[in-house]
PDB file of C-alpha atoms in Angstrom:
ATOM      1  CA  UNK A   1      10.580 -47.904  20.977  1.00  0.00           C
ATOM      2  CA  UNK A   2      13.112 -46.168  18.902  1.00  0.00           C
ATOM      3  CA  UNK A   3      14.537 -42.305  19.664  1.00  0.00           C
ATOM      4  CA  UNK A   4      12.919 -41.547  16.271  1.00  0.00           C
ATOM      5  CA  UNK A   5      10.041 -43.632  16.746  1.00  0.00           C
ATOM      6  CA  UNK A   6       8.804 -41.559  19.825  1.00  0.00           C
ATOM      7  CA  UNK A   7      10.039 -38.089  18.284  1.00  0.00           C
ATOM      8  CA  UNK A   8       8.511 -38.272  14.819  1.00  0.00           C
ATOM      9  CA  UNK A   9       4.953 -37.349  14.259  1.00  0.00           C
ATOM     10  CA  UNK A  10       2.309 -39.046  11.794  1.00  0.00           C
ATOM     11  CA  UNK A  11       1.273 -36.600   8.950  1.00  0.00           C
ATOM     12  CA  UNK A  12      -1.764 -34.875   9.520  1.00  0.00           C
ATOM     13  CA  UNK A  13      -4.766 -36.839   8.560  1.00  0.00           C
ATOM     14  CA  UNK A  14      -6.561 -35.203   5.464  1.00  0.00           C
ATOM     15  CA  UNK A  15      -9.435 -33.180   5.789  1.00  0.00           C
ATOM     16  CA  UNK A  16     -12.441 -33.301   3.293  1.00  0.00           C
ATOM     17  CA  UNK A  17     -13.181 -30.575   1.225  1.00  0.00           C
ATOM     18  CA  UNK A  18     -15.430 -27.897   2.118  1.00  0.00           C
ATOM     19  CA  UNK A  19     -14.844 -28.593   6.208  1.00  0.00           C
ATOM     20  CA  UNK A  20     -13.760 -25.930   8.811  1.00  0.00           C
ATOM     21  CA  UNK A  21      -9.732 -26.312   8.733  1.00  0.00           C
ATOM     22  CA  UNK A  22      -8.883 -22.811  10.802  1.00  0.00           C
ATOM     23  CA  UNK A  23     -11.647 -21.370  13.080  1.00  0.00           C
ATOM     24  CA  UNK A  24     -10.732 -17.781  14.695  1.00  0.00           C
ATOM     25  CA  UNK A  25     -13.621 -16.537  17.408  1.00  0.00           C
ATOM     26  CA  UNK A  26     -13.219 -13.183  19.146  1.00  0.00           C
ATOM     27  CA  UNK A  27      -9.539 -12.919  18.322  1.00  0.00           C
ATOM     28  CA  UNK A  28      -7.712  -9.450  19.995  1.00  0.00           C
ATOM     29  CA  UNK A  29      -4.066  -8.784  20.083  1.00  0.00           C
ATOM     30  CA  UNK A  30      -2.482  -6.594  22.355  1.00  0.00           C
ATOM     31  CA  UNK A  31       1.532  -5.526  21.345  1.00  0.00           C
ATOM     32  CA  UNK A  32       3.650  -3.161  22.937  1.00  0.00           C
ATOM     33  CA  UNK A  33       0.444  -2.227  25.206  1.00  0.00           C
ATOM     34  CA  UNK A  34      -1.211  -1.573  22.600  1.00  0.00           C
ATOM     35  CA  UNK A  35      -4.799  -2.849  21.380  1.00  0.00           C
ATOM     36  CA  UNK A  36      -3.878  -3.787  17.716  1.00  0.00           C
ATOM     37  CA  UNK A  37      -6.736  -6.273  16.912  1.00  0.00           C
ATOM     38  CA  UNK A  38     -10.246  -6.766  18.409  1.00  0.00           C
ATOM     39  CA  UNK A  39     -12.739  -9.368  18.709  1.00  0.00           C
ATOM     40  CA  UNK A  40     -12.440 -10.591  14.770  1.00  0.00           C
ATOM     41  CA  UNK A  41     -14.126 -14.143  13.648  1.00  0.00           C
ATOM     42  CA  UNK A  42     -14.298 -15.785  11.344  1.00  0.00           C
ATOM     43  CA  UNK A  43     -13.624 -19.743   9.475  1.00  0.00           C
ATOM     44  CA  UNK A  44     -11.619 -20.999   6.937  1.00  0.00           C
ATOM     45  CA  UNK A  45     -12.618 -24.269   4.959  1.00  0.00           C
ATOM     46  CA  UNK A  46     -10.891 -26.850   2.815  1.00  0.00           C
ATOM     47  CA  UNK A  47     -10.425 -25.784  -0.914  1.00  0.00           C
ATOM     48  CA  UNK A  48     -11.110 -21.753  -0.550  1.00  0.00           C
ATOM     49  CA  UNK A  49      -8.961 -18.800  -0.515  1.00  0.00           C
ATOM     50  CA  UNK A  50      -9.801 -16.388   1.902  1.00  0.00           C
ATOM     51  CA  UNK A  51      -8.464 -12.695   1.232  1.00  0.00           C
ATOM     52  CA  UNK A  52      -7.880 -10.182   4.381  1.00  0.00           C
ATOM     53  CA  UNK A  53      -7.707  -6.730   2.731  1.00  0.00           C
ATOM     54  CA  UNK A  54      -7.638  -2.877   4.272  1.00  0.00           C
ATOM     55  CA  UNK A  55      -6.155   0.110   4.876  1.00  0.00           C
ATOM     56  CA  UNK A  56      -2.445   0.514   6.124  1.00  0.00           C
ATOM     57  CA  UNK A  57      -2.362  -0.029   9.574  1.00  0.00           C
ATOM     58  CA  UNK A  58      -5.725  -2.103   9.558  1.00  0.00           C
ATOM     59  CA  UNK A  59      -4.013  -5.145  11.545  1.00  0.00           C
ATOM     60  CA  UNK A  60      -3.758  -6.957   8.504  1.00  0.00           C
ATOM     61  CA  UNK A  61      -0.348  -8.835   9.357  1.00  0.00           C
ATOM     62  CA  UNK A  62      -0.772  -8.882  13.059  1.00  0.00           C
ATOM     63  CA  UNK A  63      -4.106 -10.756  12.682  1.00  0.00           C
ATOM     64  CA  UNK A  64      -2.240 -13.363  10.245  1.00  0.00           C
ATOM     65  CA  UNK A  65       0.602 -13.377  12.665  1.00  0.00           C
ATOM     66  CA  UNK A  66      -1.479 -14.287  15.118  1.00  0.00           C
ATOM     67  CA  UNK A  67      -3.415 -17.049  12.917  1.00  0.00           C
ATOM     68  CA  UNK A  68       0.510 -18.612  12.425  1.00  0.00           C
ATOM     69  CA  UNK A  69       0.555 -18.789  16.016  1.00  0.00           C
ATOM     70  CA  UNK A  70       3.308 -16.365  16.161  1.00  0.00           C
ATOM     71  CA  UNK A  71       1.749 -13.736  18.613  1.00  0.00           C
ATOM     72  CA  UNK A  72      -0.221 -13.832  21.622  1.00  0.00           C
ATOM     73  CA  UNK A  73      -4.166 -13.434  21.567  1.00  0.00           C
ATOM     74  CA  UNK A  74      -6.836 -13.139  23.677  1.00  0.00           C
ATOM     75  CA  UNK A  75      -9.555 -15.168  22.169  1.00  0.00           C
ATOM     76  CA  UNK A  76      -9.510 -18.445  20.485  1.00  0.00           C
ATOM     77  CA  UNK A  77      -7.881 -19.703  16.953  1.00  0.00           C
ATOM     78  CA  UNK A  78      -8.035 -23.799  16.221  1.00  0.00           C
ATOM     79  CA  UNK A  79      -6.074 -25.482  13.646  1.00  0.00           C
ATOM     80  CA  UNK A  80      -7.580 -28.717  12.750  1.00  0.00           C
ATOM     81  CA  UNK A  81     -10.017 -28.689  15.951  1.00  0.00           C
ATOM     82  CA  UNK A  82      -7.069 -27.624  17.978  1.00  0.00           C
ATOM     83  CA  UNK A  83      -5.850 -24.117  19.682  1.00  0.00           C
ATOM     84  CA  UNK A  84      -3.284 -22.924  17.142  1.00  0.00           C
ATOM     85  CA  UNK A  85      -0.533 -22.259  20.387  1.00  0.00           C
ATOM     86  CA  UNK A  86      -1.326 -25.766  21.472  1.00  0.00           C
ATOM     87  CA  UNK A  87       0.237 -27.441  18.827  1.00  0.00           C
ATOM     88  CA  UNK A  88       4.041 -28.152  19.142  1.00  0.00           C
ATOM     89  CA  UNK A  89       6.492 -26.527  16.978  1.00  0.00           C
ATOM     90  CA  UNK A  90       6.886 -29.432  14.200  1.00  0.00           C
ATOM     91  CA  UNK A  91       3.246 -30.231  14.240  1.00  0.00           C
ATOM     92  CA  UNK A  92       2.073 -26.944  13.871  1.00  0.00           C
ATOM     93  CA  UNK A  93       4.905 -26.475  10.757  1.00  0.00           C
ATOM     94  CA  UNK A  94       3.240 -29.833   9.523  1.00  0.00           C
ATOM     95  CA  UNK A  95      -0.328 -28.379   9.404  1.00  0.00           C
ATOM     96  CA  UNK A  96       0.560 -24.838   7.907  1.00  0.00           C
ATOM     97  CA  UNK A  97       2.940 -22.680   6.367  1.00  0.00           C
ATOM     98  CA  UNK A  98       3.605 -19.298   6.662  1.00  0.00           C
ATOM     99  CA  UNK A  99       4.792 -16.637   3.806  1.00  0.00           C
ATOM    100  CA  UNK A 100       5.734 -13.497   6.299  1.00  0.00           C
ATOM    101  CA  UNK A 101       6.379 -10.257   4.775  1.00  0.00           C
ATOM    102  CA  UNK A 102      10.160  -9.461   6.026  1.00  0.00           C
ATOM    103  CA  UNK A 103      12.174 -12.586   4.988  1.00  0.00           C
ATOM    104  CA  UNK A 104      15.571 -11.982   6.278  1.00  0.00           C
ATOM    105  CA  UNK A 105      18.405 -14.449   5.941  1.00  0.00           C
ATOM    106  CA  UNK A 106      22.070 -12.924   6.853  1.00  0.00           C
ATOM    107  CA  UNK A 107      23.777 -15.730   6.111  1.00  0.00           C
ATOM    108  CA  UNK A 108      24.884 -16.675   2.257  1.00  0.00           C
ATOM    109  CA  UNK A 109      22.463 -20.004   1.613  1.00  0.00           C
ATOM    110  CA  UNK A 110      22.134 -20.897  -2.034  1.00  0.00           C
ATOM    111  CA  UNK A 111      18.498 -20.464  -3.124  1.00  0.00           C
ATOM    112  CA  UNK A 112      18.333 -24.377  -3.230  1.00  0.00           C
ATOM    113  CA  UNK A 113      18.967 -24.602   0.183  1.00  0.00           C
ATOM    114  CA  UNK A 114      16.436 -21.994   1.514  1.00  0.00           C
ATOM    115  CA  UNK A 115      13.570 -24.003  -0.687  1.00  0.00           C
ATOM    116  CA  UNK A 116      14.897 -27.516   0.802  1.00  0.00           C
ATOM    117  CA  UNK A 117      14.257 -26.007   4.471  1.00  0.00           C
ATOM    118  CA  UNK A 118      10.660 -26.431   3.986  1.00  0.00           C
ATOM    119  CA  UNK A 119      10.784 -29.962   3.605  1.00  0.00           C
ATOM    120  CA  UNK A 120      12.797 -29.879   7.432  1.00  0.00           C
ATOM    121  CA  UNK A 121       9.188 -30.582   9.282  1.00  0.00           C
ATOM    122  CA  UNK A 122       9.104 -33.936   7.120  1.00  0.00           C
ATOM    123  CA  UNK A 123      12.147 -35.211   8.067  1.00  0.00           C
ATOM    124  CA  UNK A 124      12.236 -39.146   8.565  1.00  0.00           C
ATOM    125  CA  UNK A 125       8.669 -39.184   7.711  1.00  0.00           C
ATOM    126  CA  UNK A 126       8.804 -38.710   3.871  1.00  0.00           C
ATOM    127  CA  UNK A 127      11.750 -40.245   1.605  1.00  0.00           C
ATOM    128  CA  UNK A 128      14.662 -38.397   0.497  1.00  0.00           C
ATOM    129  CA  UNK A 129      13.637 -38.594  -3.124  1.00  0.00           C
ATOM    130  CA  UNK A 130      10.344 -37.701  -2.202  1.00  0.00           C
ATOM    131  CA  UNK A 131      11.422 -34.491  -0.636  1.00  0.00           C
ATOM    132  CA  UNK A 132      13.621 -34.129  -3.780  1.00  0.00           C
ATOM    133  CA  UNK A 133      10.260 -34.545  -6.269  1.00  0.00           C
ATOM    134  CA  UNK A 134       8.771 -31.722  -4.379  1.00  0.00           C
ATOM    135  CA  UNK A 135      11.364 -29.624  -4.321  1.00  0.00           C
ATOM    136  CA  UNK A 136      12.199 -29.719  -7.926  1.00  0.00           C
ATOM    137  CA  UNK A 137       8.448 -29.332  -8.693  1.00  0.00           C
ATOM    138  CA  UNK A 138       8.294 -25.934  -6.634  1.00  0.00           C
ATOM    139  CA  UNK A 139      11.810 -23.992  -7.730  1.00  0.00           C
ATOM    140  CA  UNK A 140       9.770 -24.889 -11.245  1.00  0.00           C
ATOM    141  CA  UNK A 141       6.608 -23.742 -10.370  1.00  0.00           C
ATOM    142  CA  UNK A 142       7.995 -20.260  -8.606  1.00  0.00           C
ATOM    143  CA  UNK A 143      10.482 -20.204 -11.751  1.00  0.00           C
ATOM    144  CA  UNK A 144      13.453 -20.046  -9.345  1.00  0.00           C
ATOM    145  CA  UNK A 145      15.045 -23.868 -10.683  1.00  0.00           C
ATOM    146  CA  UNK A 146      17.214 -20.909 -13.031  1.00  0.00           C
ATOM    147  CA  UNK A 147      19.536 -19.518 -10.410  1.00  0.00           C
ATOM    148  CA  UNK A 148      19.121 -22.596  -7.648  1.00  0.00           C
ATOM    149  CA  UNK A 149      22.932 -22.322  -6.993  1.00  0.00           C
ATOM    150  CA  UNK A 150      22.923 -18.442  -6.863  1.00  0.00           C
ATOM    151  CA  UNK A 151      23.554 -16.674  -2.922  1.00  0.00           C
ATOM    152  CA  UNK A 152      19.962 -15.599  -1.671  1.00  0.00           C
ATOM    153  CA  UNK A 153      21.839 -12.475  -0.493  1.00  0.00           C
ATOM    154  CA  UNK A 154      22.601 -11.938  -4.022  1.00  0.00           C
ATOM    155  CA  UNK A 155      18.530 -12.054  -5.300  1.00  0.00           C
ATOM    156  CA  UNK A 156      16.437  -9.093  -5.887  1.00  0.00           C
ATOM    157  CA  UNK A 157      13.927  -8.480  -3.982  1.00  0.00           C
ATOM    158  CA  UNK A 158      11.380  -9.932  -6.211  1.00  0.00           C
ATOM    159  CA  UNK A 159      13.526 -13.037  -6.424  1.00  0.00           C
ATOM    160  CA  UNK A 160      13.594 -13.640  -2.478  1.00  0.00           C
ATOM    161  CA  UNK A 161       9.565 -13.502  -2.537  1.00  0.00           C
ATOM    162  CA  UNK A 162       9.584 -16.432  -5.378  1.00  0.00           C
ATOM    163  CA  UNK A 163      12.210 -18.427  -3.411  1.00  0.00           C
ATOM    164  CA  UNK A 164      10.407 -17.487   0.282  1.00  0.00           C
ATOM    165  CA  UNK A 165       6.829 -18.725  -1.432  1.00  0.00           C
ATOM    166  CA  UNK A 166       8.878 -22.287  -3.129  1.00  0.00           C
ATOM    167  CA  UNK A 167       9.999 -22.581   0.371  1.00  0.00           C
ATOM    168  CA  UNK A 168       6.594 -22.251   2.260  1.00  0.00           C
ATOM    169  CA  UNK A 169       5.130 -24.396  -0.827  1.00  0.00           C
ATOM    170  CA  UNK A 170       7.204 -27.267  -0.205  1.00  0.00           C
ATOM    171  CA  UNK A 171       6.170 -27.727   3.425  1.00  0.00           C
ATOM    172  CA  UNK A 172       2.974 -29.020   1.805  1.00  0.00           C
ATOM    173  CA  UNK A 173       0.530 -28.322   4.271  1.00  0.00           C
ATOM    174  CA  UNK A 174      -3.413 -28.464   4.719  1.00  0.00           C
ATOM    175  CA  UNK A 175      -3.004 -24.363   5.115  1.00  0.00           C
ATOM    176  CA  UNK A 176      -1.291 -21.332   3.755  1.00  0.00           C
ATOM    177  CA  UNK A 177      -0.673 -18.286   4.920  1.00  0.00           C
ATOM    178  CA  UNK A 178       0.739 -15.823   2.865  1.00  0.00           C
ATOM    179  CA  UNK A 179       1.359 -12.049   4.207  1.00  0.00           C
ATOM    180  CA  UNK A 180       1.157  -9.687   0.885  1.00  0.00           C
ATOM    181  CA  UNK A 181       2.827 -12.256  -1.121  1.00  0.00           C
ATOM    182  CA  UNK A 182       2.779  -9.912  -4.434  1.00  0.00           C
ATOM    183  CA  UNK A 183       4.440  -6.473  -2.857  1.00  0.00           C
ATOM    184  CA  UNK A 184       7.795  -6.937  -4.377  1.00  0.00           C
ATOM    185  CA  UNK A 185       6.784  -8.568  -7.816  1.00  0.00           C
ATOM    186  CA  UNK A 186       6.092  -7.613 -10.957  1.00  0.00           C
ATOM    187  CA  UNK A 187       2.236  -7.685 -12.564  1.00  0.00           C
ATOM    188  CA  UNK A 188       3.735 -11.339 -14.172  1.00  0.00           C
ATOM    189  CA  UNK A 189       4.697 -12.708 -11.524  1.00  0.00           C
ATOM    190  CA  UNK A 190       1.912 -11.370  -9.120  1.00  0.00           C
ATOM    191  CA  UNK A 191      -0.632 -13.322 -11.155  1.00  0.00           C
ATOM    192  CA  UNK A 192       1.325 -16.469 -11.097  1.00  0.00           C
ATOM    193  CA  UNK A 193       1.993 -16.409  -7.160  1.00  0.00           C
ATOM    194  CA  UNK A 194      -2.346 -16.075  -7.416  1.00  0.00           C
ATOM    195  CA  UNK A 195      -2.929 -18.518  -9.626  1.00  0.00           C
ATOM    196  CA  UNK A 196      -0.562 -20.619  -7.482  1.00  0.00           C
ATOM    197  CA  UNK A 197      -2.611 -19.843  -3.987  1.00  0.00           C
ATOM    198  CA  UNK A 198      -5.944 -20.561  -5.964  1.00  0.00           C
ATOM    199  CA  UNK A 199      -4.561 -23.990  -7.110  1.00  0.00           C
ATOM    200  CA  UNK A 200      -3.546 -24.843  -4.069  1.00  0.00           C
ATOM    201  CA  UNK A 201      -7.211 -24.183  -2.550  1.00  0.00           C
ATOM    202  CA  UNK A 202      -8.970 -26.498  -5.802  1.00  0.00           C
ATOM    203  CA  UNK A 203      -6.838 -29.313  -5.089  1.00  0.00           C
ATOM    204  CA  UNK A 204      -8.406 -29.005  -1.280  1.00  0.00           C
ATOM    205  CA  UNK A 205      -6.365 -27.358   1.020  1.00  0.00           C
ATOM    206  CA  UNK A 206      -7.017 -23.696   2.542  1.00  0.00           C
ATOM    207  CA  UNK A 207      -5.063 -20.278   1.981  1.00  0.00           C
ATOM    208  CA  UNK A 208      -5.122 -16.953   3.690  1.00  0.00           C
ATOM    209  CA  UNK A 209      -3.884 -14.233   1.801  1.00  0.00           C
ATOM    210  CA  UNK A 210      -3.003 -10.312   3.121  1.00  0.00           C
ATOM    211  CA  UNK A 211      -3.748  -8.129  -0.410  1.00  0.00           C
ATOM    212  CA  UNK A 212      -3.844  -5.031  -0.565  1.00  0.00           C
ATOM    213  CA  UNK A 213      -4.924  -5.046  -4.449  1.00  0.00           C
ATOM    214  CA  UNK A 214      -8.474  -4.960  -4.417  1.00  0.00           C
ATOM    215  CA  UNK A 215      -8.743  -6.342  -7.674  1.00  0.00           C
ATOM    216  CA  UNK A 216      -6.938  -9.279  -7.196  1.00  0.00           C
ATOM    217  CA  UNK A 217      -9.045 -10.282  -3.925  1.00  0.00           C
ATOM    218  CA  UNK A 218     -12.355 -10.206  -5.980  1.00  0.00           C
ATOM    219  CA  UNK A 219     -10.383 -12.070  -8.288  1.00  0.00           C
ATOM    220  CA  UNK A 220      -8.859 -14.637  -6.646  1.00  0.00           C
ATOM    221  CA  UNK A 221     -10.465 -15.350  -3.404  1.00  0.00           C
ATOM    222  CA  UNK A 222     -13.858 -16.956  -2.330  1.00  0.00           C
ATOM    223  CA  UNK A 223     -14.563 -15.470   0.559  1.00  0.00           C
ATOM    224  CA  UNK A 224     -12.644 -11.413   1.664  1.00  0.00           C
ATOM    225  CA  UNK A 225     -12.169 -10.361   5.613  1.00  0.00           C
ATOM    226  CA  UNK A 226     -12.553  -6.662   5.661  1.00  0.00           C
ATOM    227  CA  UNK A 227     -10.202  -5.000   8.287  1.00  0.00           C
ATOM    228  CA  UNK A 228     -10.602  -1.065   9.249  1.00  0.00           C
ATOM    229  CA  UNK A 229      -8.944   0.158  12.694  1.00  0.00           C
ATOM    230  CA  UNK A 230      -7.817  -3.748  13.799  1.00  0.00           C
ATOM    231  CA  UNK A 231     -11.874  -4.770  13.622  1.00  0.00           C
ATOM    232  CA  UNK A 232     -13.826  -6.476  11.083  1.00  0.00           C
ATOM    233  CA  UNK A 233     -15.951  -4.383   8.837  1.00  0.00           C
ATOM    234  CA  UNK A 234     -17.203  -7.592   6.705  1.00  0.00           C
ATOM    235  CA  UNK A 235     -16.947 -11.410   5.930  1.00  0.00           C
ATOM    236  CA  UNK A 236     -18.268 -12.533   3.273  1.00  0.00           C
ATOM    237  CA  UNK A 237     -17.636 -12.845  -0.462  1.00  0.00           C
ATOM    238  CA  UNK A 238     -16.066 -10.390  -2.677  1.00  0.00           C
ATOM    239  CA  UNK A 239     -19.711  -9.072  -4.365  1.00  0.00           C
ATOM    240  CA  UNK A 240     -20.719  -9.261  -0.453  1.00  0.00           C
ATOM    241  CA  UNK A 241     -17.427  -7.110   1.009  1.00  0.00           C
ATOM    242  CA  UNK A 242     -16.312  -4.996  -1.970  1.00  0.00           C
ATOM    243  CA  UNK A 243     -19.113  -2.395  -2.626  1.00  0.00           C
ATOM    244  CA  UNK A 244     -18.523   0.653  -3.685  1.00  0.00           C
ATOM    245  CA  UNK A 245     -19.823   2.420  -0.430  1.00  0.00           C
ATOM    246  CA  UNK A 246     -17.925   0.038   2.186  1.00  0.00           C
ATOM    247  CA  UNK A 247     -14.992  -0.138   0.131  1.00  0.00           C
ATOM    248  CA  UNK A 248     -15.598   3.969  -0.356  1.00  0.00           C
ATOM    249  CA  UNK A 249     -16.076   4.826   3.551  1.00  0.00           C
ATOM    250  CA  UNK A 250     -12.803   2.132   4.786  1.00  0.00           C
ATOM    251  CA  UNK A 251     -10.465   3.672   2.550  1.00  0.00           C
ATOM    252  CA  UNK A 252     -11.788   6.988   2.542  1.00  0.00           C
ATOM    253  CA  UNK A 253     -11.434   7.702  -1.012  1.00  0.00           C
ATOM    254  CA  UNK A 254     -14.330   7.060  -3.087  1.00  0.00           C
ATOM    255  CA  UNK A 255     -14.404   4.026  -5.594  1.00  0.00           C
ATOM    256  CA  UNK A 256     -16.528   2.169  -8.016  1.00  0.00           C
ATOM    257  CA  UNK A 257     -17.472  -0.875  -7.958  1.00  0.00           C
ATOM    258  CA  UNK A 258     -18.612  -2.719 -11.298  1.00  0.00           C
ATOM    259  CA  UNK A 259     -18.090  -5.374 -14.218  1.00  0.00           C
ATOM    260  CA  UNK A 260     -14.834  -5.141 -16.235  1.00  0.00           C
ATOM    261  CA  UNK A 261     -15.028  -6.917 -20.223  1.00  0.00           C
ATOM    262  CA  UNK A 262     -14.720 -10.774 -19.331  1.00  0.00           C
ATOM    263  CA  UNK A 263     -17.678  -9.972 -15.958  1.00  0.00           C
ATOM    264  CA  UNK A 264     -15.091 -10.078 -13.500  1.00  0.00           C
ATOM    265  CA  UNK A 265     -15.433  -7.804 -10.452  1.00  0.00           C
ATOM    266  CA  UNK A 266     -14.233  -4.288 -11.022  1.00  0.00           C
ATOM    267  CA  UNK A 267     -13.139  -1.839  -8.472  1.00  0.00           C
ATOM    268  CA  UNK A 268     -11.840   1.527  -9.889  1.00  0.00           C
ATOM    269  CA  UNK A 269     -10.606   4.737  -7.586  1.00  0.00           C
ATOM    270  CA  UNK A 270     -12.206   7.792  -8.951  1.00  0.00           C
ATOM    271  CA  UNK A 271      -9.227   9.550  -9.713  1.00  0.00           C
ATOM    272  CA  UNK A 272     -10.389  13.179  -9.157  1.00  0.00           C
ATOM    273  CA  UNK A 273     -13.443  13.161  -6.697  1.00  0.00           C
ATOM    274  CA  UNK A 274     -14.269  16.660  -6.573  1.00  0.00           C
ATOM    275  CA  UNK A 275     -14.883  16.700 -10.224  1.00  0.00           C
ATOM    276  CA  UNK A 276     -17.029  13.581 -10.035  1.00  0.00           C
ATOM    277  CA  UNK A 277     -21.010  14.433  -9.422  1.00  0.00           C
ATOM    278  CA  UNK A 278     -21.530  11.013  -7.476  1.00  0.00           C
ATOM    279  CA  UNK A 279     -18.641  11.853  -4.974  1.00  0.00           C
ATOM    280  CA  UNK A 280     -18.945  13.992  -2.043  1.00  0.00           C
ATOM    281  CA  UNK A 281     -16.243  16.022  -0.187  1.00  0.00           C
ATOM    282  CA  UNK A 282     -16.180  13.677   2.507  1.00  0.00           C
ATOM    283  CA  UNK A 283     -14.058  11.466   0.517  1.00  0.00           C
ATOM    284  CA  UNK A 284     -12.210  14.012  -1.811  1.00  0.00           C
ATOM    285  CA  UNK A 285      -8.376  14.638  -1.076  1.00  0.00           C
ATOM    286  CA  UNK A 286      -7.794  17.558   0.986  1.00  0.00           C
ATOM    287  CA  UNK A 287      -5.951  19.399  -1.745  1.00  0.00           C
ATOM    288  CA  UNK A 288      -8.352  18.983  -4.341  1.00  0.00           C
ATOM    289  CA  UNK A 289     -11.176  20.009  -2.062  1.00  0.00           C
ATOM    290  CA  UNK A 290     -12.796  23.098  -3.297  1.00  0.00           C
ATOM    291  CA  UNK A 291     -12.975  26.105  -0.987  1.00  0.00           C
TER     292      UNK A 291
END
């Protein structure tokens, strides 16, 4: 058998629609001696987006760091039947991708060659042009095919999210993980990077996306993981998780929950809660707060 023969694994085998693709069961995380996550499960299936929202500090990216396989747990996380850390490093990059928040490169790559690094975990398994199809079809897609050539030092900071998400896009994997993918972009671009994550899930693979725009999670996702103090508040879908008094007591600023014009889900902050009859001083802000 060849050198490449024995080092170059088969793609992952397809997995139907609607079955279990990422399976997390009393998941903690411990950093720095600290207890940052505990005892959160939950599944992921083929063809749904599933949205992990909170406050800051809720253990939002820790928990999807840990999903990645990029911190220890206590616990157990499978990736297609298999413990997430079990997997090695190109199989693992095969199976799913990974948006992280803080995408640092020092060195002066064009923007062409940051996107063609996520076709690296296919090498000598698809063809060149292949790789060259998908790559082309992503810098279109993330409308970064304008300044390919450009330094990715030299981007904004909106353009470095588009280029980071063509990157993790061309790995084309079974699952995507995408850590507040929409922080530096504008309202344009945050509903194409969406549309792009729901698109992905209806053509039958799996995404989990950090938001911390509660609008966009009953928007976009099937299914929302609640976080509050690294535990899980709810599972379920967005009518399920984003009522007016979870979403009210988590955040600790009262909202409301209703139907917007076209009957999507609406969640609205009540502005000034101590002038509003249905709020209570629990959740007013301090300031406001009458004496």
């Amino acid at each position: 058998m060849s050198r490449i023969g024995r080092f170059t694994p088969h793609p992952p085998a397809p997995i139907g629609r609607g079955e279990v693709v990422l399976s997390a069961a009393d998941v903690s995380v411990t950093l720095g001696g600290k207890r940052i996550i505990a005892e959160v499960g939950f599944q992921v299936r083929c063809g749904e987006v599933l949205a992990i929202i909170g406050p800051n500090g809720a253990g939002k990216s820790t928990l999807l760091g840990a999903l990645a396989g990029d911190h220890p747990y206590g616990g157990a996380i499978t990736l297609d039947g298999r413990e997430v850390t079990a997997w090695p490093n190109r199989e693992l990059a095969l199976r799913r991708a990974v948006l992280r928040q803080n995408n640092s490169v020092s060195f002066p790559f064009s923007v062409v060659d940051i996107v063609k690094m996520g076709r690296a975990p296919w090498r000598s398994i698809t063809p060149v042009e292949e790789d060259d199809r998908i790559i082309a079809e992503e810098m279109l897609r993330s409308d970064t095919f304008r300044f390919a050539e450009r330094s990715y030092t030299s981007l904004s900071g909106g353009e470095r999210a588009r280029v980071s998400l063509a990157r993790a896009m061309t790995q084309r994997t079974g699952l995507l993980l995408l850590d507040e993918p929409t922080a530096a972009l504008d309202i344009n671009y945050q509903e194409q990077v969406l549309a792009v994550a729901r698109r992905t899930a209806r053509q039958g693979n799996a995404v989990v996306v950090v938001l911390h725009d509660l609008a966009a999670a009953a928007a976009y996702s099937d299914r929302v993981l609640m976080l509050a103090d690294g535990t899980m508040r709810a599972w379920g879908t967005p009518e399920e998780v984003l009522t007016e008094e979870l979403v009210s007591e988590v955040y600790r600023h009262p909202v409301r929950v209703g139907r917007d014009a076209d009957g999507a889900l609406a969640i609205t902050p009540i502005r000034f809660p101590d002038e509003d009859p249905a709020a209570t001083g629990t959740h007013a802000h301090p300031e406001r707060t009458p004496k």
